[in-house]
CSV table of C-alpha atoms in Angstrom, one decimal:
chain,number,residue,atom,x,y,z
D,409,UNK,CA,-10.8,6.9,-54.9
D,410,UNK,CA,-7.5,7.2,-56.7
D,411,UNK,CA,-4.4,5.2,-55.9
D,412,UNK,CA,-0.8,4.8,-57.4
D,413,UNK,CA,0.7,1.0,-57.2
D,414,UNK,CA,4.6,1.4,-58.0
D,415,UNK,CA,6.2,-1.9,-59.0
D,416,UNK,CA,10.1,-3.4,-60.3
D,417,UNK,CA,11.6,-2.6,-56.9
D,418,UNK,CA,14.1,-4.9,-55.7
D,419,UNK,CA,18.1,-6.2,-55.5
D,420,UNK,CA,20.5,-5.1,-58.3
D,421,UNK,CA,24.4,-5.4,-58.3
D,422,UNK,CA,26.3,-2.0,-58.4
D,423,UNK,CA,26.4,-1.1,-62.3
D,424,UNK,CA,23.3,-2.6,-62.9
D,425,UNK,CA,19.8,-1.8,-64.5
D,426,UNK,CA,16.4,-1.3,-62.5
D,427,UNK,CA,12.6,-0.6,-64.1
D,428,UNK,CA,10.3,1.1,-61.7
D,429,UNK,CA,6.4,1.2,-63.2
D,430,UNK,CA,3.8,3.3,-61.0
D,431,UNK,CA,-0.2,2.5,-62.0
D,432,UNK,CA,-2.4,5.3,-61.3
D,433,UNK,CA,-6.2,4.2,-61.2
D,434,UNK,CA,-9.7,5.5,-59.9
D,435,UNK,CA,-11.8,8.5,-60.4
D,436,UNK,CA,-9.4,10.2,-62.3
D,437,UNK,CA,-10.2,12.9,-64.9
D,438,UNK,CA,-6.9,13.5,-66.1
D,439,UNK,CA,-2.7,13.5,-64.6
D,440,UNK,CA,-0.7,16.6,-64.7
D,441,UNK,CA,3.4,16.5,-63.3
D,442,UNK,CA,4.2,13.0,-62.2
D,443,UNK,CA,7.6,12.2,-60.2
D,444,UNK,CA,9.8,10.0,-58.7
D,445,UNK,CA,11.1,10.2,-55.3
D,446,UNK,CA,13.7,8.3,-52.8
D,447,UNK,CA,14.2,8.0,-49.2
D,448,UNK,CA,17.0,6.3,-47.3
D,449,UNK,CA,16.3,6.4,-43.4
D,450,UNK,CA,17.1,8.9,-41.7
D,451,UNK,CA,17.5,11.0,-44.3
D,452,UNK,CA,15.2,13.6,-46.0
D,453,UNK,CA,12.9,12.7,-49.0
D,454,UNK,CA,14.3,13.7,-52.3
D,455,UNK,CA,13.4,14.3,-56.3
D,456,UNK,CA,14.7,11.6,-58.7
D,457,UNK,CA,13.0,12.6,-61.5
D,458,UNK,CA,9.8,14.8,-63.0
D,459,UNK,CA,7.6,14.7,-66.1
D,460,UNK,CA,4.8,16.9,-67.3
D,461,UNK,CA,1.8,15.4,-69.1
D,462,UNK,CA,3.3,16.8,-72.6
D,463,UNK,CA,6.6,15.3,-71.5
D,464,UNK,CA,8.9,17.9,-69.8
D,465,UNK,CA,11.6,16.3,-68.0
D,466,UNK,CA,14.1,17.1,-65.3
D,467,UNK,CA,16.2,15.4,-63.2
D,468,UNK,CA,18.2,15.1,-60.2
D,469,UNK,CA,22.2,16.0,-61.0
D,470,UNK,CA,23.3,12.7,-58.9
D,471,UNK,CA,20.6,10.9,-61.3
D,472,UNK,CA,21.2,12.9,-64.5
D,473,UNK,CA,22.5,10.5,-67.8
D,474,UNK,CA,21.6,7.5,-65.5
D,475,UNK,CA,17.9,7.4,-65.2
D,476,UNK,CA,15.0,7.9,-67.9
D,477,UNK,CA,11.4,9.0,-66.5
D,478,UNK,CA,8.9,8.8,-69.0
D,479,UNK,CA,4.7,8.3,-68.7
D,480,UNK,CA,2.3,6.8,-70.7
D,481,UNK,CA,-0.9,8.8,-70.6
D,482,UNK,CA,-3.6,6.5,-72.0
D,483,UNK,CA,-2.1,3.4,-69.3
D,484,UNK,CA,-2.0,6.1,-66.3
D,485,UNK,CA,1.6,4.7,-66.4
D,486,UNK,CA,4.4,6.2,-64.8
D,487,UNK,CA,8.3,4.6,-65.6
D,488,UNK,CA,11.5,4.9,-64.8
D,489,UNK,CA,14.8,3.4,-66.0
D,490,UNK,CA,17.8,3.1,-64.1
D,491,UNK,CA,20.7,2.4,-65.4
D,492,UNK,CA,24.5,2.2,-63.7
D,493,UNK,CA,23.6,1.8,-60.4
D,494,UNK,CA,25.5,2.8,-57.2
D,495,UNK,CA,25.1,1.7,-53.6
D,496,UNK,CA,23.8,5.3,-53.0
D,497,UNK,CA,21.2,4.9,-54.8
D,498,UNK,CA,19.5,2.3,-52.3
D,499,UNK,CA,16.5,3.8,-51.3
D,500,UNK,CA,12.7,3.6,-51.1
D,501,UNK,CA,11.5,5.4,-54.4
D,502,UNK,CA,8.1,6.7,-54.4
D,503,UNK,CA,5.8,7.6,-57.3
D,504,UNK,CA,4.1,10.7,-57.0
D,505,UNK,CA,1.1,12.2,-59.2
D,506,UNK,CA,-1.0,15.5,-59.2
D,507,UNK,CA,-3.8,14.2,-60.5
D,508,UNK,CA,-7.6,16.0,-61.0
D,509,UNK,CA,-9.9,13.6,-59.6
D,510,UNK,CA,-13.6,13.0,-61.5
D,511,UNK,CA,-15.6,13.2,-58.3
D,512,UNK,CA,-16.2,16.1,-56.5
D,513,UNK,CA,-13.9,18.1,-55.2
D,514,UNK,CA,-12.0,17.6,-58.2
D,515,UNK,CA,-8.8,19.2,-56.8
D,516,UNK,CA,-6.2,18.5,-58.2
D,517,UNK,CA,-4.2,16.8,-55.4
D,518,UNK,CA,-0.9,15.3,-54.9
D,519,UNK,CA,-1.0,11.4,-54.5
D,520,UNK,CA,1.6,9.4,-53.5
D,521,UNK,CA,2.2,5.4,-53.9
D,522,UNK,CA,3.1,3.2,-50.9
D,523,UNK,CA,7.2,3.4,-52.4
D,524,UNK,CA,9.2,0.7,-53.5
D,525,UNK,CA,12.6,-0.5,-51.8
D,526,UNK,CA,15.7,-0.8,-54.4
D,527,UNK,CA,18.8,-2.0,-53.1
D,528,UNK,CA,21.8,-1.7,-54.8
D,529,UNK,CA,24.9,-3.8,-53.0
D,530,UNK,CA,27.0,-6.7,-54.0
């Protein structure tokens, strides 16, 4: 019914640059806050970054000046830039939407993508 596809994951050298893209698509009527999320294991899930359909941002203090989040509502789109990355950043990020569905219920509901594994070592 509605899915979110994150792609851009991967191996980057400390310092480097990362783009994450997460594809919302379905029976969708229309996407309110979107985020991104990371998980090492073993430890707890945590926010990277936010955005609000008009294009409200916050962002993590260990991610703040380093990463961008920003959407694009006619592609369903979510983005984010890293930039200066540290080995603590290694982490599955995950995409997450609250999104109001076109079938009934409509909700909204919370969606979340399948995450995508960024690795930052040299």
């Amino acid at each position: 019914q509605v899915q979110l596809v994150e792609s851009g994951g991967g191996l980057v050298q400390p310092g480097g640059s990362l783009s994450l893209s997460c594809a919302a698509s379905g029976s969708i009527l229309d996407i309110y806050n979107m985020g991104w999320y990371r998980q090492a294991p073993g430890k707890q899930r945590e926010l990277v970054a936010t955005v609000t359909r008009g294009g409200s941002t916050n962002y993590a203090d260990s991610m703040k000046g380093r990463v961008t989040i920003s959407r694009d509502n006619a592609k369903s789109t979510l983005y984010l830039q890293m930039n200066s990355l540290k080995p603590e950043d290694t982490a599955v990020y995950y995409c997450n939407a609250n999104i109001l569905r076109s079938i009934i219920p409509r909700g909204p509901y919370d969606y979340w993508g399948q995450g995508t594994q960024v690795t930052v070592s040299s």
